[in-house]
CSV table of C-alpha atoms and ligand atoms in Angstrom, one decimal:
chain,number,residue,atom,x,y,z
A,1,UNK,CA,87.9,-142.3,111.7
A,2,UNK,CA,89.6,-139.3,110.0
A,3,UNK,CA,91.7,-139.6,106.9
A,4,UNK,CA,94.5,-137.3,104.9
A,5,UNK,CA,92.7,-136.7,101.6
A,6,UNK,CA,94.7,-135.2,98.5
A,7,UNK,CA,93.1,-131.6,97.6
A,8,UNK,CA,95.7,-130.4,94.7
A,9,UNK,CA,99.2,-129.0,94.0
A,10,UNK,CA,100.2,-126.1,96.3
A,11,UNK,CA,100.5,-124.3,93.1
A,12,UNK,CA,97.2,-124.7,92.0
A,13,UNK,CA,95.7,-121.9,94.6
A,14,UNK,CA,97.1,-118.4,94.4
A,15,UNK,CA,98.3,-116.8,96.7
A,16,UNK,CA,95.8,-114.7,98.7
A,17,UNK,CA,92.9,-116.9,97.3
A,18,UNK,CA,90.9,-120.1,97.8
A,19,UNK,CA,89.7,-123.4,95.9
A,20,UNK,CA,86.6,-125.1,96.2
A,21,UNK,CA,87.0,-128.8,96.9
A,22,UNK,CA,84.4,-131.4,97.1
A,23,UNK,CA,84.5,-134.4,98.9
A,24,UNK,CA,82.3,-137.3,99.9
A,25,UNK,CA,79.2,-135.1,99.8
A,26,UNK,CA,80.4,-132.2,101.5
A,27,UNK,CA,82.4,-129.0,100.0
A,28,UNK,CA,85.3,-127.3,101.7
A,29,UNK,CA,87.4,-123.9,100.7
A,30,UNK,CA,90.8,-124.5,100.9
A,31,UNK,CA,92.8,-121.2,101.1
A,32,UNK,CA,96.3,-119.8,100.3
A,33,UNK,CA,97.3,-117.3,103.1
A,34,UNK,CA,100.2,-114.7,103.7
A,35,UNK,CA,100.1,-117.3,107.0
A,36,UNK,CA,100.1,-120.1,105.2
A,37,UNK,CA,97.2,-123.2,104.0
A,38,UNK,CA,94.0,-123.4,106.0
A,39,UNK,CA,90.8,-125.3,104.9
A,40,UNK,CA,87.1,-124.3,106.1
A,41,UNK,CA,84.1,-125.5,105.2
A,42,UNK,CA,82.9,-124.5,101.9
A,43,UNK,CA,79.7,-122.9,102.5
A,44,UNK,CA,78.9,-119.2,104.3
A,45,UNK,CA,77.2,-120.4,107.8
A,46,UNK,CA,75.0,-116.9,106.6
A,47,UNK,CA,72.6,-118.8,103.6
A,48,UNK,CA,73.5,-121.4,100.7
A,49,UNK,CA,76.7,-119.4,99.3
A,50,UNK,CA,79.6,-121.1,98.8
A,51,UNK,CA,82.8,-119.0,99.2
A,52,UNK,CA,84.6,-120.1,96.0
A,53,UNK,CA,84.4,-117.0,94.6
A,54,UNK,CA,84.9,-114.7,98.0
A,55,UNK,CA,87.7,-112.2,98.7
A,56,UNK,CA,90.7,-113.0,100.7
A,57,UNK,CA,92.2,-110.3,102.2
A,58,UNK,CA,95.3,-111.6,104.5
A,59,UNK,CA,93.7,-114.4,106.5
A,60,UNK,CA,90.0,-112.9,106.1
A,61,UNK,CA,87.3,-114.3,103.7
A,62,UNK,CA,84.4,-112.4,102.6
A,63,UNK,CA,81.6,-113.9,100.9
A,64,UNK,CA,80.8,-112.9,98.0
A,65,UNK,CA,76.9,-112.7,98.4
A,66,UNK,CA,76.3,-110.4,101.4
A,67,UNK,CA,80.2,-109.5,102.3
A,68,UNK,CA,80.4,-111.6,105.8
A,69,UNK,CA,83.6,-112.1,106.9
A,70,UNK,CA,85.5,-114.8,108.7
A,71,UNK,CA,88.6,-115.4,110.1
A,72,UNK,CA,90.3,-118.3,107.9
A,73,UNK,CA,92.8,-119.4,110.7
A,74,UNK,CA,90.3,-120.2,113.4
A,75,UNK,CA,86.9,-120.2,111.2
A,76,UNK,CA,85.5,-117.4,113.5
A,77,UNK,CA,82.5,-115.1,112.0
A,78,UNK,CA,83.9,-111.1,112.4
A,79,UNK,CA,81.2,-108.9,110.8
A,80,UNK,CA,77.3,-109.1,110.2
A,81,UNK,CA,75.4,-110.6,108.1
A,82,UNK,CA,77.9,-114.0,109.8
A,83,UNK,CA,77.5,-115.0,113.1
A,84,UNK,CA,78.1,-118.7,113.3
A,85,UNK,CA,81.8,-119.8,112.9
A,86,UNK,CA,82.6,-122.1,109.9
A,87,UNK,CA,84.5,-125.2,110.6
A,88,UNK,CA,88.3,-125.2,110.0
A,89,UNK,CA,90.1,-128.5,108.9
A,90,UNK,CA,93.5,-129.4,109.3
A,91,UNK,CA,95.6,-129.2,106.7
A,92,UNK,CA,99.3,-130.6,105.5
A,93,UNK,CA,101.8,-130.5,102.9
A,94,UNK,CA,104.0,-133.1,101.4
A,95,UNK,CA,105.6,-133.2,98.3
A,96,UNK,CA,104.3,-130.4,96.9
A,97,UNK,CA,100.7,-131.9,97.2
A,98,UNK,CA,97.9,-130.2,100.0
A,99,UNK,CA,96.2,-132.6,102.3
A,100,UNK,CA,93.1,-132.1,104.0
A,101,UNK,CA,92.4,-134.3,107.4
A,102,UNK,CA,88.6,-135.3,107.0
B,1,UNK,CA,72.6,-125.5,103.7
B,2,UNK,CA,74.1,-126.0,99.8
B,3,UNK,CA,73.4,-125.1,96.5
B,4,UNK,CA,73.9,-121.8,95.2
B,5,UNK,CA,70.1,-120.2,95.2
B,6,UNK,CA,71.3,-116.5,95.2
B,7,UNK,CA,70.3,-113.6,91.9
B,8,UNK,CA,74.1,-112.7,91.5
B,9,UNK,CA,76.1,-113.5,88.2
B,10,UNK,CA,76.1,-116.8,88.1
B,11,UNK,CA,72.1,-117.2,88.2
B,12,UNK,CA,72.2,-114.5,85.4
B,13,UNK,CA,74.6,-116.6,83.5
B,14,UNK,CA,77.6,-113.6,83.3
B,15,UNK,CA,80.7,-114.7,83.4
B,16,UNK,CA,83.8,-112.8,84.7
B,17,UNK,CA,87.6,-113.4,84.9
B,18,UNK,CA,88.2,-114.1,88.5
B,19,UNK,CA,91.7,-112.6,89.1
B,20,UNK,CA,90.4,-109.1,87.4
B,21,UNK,CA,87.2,-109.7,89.9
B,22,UNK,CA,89.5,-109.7,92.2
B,23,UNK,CA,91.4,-106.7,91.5
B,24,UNK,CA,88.1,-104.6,91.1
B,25,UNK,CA,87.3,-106.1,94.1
B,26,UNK,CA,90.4,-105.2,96.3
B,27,UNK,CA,89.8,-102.8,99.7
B,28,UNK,CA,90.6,-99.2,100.2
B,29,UNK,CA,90.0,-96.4,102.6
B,30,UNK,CA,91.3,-93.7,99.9
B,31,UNK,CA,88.4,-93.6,97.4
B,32,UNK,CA,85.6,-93.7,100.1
B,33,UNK,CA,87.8,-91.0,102.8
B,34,UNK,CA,88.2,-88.6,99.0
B,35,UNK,CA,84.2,-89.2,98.6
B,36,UNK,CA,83.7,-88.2,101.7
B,37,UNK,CA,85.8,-85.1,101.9
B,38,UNK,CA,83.8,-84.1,99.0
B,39,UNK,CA,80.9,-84.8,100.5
B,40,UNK,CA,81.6,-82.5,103.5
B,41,UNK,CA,82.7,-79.7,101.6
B,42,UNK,CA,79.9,-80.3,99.4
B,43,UNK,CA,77.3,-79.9,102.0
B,44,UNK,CA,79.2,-77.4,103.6
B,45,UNK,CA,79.0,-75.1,100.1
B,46,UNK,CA,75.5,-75.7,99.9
B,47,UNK,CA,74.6,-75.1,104.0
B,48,UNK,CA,76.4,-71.8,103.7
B,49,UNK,CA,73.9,-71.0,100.9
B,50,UNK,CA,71.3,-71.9,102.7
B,51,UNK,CA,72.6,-70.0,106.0
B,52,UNK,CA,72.6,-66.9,103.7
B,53,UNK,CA,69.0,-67.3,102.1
B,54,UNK,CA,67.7,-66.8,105.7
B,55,UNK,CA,64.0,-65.1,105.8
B,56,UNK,CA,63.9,-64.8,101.7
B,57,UNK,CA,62.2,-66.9,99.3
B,58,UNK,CA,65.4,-68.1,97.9
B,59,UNK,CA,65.5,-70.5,101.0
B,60,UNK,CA,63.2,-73.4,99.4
B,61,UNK,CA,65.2,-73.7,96.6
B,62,UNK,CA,68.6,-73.6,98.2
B,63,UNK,CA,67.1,-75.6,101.1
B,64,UNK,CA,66.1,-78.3,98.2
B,65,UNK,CA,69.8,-78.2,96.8
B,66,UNK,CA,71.3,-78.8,100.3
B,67,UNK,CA,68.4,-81.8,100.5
B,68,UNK,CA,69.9,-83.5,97.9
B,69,UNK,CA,73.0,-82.8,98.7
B,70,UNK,CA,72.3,-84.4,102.2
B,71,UNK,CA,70.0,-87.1,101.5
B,72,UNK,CA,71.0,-88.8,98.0
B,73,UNK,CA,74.9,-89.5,99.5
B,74,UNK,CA,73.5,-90.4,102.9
B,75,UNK,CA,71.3,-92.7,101.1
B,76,UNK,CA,74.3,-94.4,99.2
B,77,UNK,CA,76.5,-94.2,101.9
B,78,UNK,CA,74.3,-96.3,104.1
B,79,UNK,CA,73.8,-99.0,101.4
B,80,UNK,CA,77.4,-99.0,100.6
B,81,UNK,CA,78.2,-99.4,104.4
B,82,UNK,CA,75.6,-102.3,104.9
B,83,UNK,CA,77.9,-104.2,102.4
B,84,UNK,CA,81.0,-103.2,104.0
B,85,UNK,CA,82.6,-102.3,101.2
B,86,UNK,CA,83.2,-98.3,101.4
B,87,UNK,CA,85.8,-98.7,103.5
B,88,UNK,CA,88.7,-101.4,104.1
B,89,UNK,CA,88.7,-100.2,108.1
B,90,UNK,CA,85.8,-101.5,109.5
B,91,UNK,CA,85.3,-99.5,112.1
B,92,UNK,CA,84.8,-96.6,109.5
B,93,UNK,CA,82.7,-98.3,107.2
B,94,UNK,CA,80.5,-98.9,110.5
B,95,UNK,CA,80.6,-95.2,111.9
B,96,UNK,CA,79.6,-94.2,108.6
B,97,UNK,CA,76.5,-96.9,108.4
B,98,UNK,CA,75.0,-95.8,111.1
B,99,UNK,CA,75.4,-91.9,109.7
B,100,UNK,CA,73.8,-93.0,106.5
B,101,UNK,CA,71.5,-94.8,107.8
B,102,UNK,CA,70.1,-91.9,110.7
B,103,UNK,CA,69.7,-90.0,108.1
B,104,UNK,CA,68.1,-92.3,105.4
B,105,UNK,CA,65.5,-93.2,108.5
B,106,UNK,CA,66.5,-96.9,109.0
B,107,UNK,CA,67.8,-98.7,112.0
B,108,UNK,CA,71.8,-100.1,110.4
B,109,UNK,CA,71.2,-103.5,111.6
B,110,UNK,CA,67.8,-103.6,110.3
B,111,UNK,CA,69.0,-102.2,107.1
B,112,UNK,CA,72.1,-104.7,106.5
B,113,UNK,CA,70.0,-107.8,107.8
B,114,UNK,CA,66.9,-106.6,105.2
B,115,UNK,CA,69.8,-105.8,101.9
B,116,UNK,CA,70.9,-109.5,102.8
B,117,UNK,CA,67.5,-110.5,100.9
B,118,UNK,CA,67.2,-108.0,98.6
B,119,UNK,CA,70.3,-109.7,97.2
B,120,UNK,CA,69.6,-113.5,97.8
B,121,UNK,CA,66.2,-113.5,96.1
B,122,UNK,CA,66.4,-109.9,93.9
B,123,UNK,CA,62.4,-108.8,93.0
B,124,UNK,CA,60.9,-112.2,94.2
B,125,UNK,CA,57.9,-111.9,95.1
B,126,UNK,CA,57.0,-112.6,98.8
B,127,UNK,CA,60.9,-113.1,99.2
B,128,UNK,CA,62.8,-110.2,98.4
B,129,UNK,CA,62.2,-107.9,101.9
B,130,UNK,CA,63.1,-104.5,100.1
B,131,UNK,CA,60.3,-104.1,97.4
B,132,UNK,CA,58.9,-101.0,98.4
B,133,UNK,CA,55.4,-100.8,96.0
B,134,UNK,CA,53.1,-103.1,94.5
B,135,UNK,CA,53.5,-103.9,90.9
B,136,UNK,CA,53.0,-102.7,88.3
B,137,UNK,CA,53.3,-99.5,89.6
B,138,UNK,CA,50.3,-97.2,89.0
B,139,UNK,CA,49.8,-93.5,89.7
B,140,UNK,CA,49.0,-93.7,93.2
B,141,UNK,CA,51.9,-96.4,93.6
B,142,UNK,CA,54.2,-93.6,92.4
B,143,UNK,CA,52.9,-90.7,94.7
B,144,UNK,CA,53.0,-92.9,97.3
B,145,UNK,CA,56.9,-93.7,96.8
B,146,UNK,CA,58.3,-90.6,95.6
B,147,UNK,CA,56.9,-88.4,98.5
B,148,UNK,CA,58.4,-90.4,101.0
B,149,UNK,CA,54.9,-91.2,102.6
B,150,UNK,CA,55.6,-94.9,101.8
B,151,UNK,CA,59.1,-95.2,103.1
B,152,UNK,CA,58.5,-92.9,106.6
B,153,UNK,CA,55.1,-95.0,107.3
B,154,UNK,CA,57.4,-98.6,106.8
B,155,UNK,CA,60.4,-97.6,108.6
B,156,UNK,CA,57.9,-95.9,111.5
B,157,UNK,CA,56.5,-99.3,112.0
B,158,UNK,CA,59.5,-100.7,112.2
B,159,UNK,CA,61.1,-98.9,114.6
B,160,UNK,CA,58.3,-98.8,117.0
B,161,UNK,CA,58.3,-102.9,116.6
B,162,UNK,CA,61.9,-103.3,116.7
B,163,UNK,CA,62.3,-100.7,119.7
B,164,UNK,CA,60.1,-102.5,121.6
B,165,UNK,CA,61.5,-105.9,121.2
B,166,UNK,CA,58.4,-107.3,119.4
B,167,UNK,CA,59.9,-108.6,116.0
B,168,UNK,CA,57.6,-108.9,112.7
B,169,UNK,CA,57.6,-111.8,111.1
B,170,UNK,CA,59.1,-110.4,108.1
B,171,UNK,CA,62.3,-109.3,110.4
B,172,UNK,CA,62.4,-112.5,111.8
B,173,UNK,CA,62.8,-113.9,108.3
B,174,UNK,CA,65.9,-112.4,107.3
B,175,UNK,CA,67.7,-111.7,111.0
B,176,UNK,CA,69.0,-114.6,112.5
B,177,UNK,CA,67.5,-115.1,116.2
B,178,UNK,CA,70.7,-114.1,118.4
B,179,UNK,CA,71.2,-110.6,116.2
B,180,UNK,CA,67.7,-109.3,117.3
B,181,UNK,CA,68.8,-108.1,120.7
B,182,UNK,CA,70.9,-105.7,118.4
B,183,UNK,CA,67.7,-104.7,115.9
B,184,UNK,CA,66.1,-103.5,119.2
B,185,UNK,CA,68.8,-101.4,121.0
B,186,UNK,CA,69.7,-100.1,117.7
B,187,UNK,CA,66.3,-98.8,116.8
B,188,UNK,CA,65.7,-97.4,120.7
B,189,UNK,CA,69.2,-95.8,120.2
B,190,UNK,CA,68.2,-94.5,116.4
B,191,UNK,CA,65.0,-93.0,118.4
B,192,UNK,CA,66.7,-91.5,121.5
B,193,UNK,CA,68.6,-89.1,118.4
B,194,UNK,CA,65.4,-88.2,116.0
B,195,UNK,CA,64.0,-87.0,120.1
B,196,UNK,CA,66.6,-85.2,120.8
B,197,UNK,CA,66.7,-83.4,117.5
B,198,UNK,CA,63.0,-82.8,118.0
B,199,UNK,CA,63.4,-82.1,121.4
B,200,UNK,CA,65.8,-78.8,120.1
B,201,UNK,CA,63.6,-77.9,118.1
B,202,UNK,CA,60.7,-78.0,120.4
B,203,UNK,CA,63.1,-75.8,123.0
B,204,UNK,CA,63.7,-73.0,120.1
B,205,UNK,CA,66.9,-74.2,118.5
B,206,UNK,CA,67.0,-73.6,114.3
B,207,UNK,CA,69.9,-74.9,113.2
B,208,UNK,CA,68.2,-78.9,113.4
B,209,UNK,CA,65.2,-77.9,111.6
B,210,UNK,CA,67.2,-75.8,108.9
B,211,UNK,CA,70.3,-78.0,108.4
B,212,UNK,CA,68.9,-81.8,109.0
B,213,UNK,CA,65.0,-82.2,109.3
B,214,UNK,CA,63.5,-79.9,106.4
B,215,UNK,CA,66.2,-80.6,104.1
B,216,UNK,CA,65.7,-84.5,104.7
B,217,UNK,CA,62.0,-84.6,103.9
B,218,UNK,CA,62.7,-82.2,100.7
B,219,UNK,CA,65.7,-83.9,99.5
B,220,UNK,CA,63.8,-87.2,99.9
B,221,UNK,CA,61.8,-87.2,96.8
B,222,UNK,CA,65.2,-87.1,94.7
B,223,UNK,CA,66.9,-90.0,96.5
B,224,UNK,CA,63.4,-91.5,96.0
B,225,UNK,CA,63.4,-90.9,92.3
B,226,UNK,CA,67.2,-92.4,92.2
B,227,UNK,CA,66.2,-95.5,94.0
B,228,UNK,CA,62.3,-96.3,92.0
B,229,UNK,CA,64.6,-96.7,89.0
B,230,UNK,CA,66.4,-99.5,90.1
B,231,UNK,CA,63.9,-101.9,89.7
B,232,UNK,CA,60.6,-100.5,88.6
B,233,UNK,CA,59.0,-102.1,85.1
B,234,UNK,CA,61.2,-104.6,85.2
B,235,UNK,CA,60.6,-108.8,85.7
B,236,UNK,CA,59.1,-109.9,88.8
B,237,UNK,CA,61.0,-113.7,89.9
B,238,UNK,CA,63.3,-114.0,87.6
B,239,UNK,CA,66.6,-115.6,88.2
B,240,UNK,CA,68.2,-113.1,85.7
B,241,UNK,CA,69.7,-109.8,87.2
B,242,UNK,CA,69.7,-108.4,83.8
B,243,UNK,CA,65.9,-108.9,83.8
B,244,UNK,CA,65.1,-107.7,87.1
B,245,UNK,CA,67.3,-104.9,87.3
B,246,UNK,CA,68.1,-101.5,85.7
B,247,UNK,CA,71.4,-99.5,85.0
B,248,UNK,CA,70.9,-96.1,83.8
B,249,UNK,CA,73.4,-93.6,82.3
B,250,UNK,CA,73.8,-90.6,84.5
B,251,UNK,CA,76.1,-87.6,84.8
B,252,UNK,CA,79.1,-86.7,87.5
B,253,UNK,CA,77.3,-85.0,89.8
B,254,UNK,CA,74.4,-88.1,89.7
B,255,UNK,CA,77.0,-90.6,90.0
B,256,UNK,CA,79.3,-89.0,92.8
B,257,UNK,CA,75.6,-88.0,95.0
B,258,UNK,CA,74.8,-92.0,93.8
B,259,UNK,CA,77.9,-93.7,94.7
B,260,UNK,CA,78.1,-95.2,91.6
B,261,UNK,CA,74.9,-97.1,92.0
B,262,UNK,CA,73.6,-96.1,88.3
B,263,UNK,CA,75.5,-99.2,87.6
B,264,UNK,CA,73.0,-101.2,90.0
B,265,UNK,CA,73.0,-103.8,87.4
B,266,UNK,CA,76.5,-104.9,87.8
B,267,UNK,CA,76.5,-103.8,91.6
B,268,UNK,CA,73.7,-106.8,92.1
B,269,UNK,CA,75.5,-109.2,89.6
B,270,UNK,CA,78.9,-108.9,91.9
B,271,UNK,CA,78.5,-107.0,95.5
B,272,UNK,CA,81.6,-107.5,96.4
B,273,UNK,CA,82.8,-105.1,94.4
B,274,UNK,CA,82.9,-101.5,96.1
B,275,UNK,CA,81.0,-98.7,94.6
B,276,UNK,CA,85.1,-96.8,93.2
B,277,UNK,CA,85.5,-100.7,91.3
B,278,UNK,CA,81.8,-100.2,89.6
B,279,UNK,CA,82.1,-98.2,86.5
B,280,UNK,CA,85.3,-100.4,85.8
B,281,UNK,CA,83.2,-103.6,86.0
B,282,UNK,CA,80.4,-101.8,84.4
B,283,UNK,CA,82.9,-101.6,81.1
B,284,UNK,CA,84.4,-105.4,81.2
B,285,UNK,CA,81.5,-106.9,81.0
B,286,UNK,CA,79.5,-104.6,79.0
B,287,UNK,CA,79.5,-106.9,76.1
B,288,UNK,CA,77.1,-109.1,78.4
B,289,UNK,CA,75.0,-106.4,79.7
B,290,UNK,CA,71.6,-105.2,78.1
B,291,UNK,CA,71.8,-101.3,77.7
B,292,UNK,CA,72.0,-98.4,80.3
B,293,UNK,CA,68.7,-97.1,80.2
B,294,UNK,CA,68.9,-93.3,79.5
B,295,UNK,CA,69.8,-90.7,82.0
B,296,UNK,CA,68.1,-90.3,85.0
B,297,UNK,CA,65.9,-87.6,84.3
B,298,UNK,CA,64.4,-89.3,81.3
B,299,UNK,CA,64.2,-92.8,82.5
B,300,UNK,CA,62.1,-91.0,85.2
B,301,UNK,CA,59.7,-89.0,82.8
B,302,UNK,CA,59.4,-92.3,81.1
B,303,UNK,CA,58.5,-94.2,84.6
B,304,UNK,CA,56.3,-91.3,85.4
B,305,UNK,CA,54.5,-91.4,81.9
B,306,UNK,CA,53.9,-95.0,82.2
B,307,UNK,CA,52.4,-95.6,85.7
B,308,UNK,CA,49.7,-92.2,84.6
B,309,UNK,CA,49.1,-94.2,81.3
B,310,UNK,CA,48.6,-97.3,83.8
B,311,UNK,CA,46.1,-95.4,85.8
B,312,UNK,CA,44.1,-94.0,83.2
B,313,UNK,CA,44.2,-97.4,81.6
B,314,UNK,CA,46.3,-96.6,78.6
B,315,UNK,CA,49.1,-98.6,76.6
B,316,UNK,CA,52.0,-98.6,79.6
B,317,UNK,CA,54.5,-99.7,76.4
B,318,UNK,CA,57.3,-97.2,77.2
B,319,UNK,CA,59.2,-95.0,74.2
B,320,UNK,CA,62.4,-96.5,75.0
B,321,UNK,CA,62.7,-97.6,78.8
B,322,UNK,CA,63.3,-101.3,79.2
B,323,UNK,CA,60.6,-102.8,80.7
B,324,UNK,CA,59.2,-106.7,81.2
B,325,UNK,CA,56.9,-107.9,78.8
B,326,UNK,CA,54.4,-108.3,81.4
B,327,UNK,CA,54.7,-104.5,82.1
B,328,UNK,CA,53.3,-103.3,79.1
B,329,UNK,CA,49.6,-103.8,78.1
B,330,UNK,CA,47.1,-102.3,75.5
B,331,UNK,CA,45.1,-101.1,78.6
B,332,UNK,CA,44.2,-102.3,82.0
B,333,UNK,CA,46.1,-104.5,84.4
B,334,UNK,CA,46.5,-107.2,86.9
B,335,UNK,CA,47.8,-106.5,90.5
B,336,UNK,CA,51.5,-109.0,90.2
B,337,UNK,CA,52.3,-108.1,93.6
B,338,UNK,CA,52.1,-106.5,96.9
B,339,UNK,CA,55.2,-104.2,98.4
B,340,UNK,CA,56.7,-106.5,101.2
B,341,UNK,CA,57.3,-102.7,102.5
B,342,UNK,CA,54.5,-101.8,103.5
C,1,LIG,S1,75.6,-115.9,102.4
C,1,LIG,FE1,77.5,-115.3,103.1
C,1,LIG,S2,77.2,-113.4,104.1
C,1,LIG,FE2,75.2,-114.0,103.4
């Protein structure tokens, strides 16, 4: 059964960057795009790196370990070291607030 | 998998604003097209010299200049590419890999795929796929390295293994299993060029010998000398960058042939940032850093003093190179590990 779960104020993520946010064991990266809000899982499907503190350039994530990239939109792995696709999470706004569906 | 495990900043407890990370972080193809144009012209200064000292003695010395020249960028060039970061266009940055890397003498995905854990587990012993000698480096250690002999007789193996499809287990530690198809095409394609090279050279042509093959193996020892520095007397398993890992002050030319790499410390503490951010990083979080050691041709006469003192079993303790306290001894030492390329 999946569930809207609060993540933060809009505000709190810069644009062109990402938040980690943990939640009920697991970790996600929730992401502030030129295309919008998108929310992937939280660590690189590469080794145990979480992407906190990768590079977002438009709606591409690099990790910050090895420099893998993904595709924030769909998840997809574009460029070695990465080649298995993160999850992607839907994601909503209300009130100001970001909701991730878990 | 979770938990961060990685040498990086955050094992080596540095601590860095994010949004100027960022900023020293951010993608171009300016800085690494103007490196490049100066590398062309560059090489193309030097080749003309070369072209000129023809049949005279002056040849060795201009063909060691053009060497360097060749081999020290193409060395840089190919690690900068295996992180991606030389170039915003991708395409680029992945041309140029594979030109760095043909002329390092590595197969690009097997060089990317083996940087990966050279990064995640920095001068670990029996984890860390790019240590190239056993330490503490002795004598013999250091011929071995510097000539090349230790580097050709690795990569050798590894392309024969790769080429045909049969995988050490080393490779198969750090490649995942659907990228070796790519490791062994790669390395047959890497093969079918050093042939054909030889194969012009077998059939009378000059111009490969003169302008790629010679001046490879002769500028080798130099890119060789640049790269033993990064790690060599330093700490064995340590979660600490700063204790694993060696910056070194060296001048423009060194650190335009280099990439910027002098600053390896702060390249493995963040490697996202590309090799035009480093000297910037290098001086924001300086206050955090231990010392550049001095420039490269003394840290290297220090290196070089210490692994004959080793061999002759005298005190290793170095005038003023930073080294591990488990480098330096009265006299005599214990083997602390074995090169995981070899
Ligand atoms: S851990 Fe992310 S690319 Fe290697």
């Amino acid at each position: 059964m999946s569930e809207w779960v609060r993540v933060c104020a809009a505000e709190e993520i810069d644009e062109e960057d990402l938040i980690r946010f943990d939640h009920g064991g697991c970790s996600f990266a929730v992401y502030n795009t030129e295309k919008g809000f998108f929310a992937t899982d939280g660590y690189c499907s590469h080794e145990a790196q979480h992407l906190e503190d990768g590079l977002v350039m438009g709606t591409v994530i690099e990790c910050p370990l090895h420099q893998g990239r993904f595709e924030i939109t769909t998840g997809k792995a574009l460029s070695a070291p990465v080649c298995v696709d993160l999850q992607t999470y839907p994601i909503k706004l209300e009130d100001g607030d970001i909701f991730i569906r878990l | 998998m979770t938990g961060n495990i990685a040498t990086n900043a955050a094992s080596s407890g540095i601590v860095f604003d994010r949004k100027k990370l960022k900023a020293l972080a951010k993608r171009s193809d300016r800085p690494g097209l103007i490196w490049l144009a100066q590398w062309v012209v560059l090489l193309t200064v030097t080749g003309w010299i070369v072209y000129l000292t023809l049949g005279s003695w002056w040849l060795l010395p201009a063909m060691m200049v053009y060497g360097t020249v060749l081999t020290v960028p193409a060395y840089a060039l190919s690690h900068e590419c295996a992180h991606g970061t030389a170039f915003r266009t991708r395409w680029l940055n992945e041309a140029c890999l594979w030109l760095g890397s043909l002329i390092y003498f590595e197969e690009p995905h097997h060089r990317r795929y083996s940087h990966t854990r050279h990064h995640t587990y920095t001068w670990h012993v029996g984890k860390d796929s790019q240590m190239p000698f056993d330490t503490p480096m002795t004598f013999r250690g250091w011929l071995l390295e510097t000539t090349g002999i230790a580097l050709f007789s690795y990569e050798i193996r590894v392309f024969a293994l790769n080429a045909l499809g049969r995988f050490s287990d080393e490779t198969r530690t750090f490649t995942p299993v659907s990228e070796l198809p790519k490791l062994k095409w790669g390395a047959r394609a890497c093969l079918a060029v050093y042939a054909l090279l030889t194969a012009l050279v077998a059939s009378g042509s000059v111009w490969p010998l003169y302008f790629i093959l010679l001046p490879r193996l002769l500028g080798g020892p130099v890119m060789l000398l640049f790269t033993l520095i990064q790690h060599v007397e330093l700490q064995e398993n340590s979660p600490s960058i700063l204790e694993s890992t060696r910056s070194f002050r060296t001048g423009c030319i060194g650190r335009f042939l280099y990439m910027n790499m002098n600053n390896h410390v702060e390249h493995h503490l963040y490697p996202l940032v590309p090799f035009h951010g480093l000297p910037a990083l290098s001086k924001a979080i300086a206050d955090q850093l231990p010392e550049p050691d001095p420039g490269f041709f003394r840290t290297n006469w220090e290196v070089f003093q210490v692994v004959l003192h080793r061999s002759l079993g005298r005190s290793t303790k170095a005038p003023s190179l930073r080294q591990a306290p488990n480098m330096i001894t009265a006299g005599g030492f214990d083997r602390l590990s074995k090169a995981s390329m070899s």
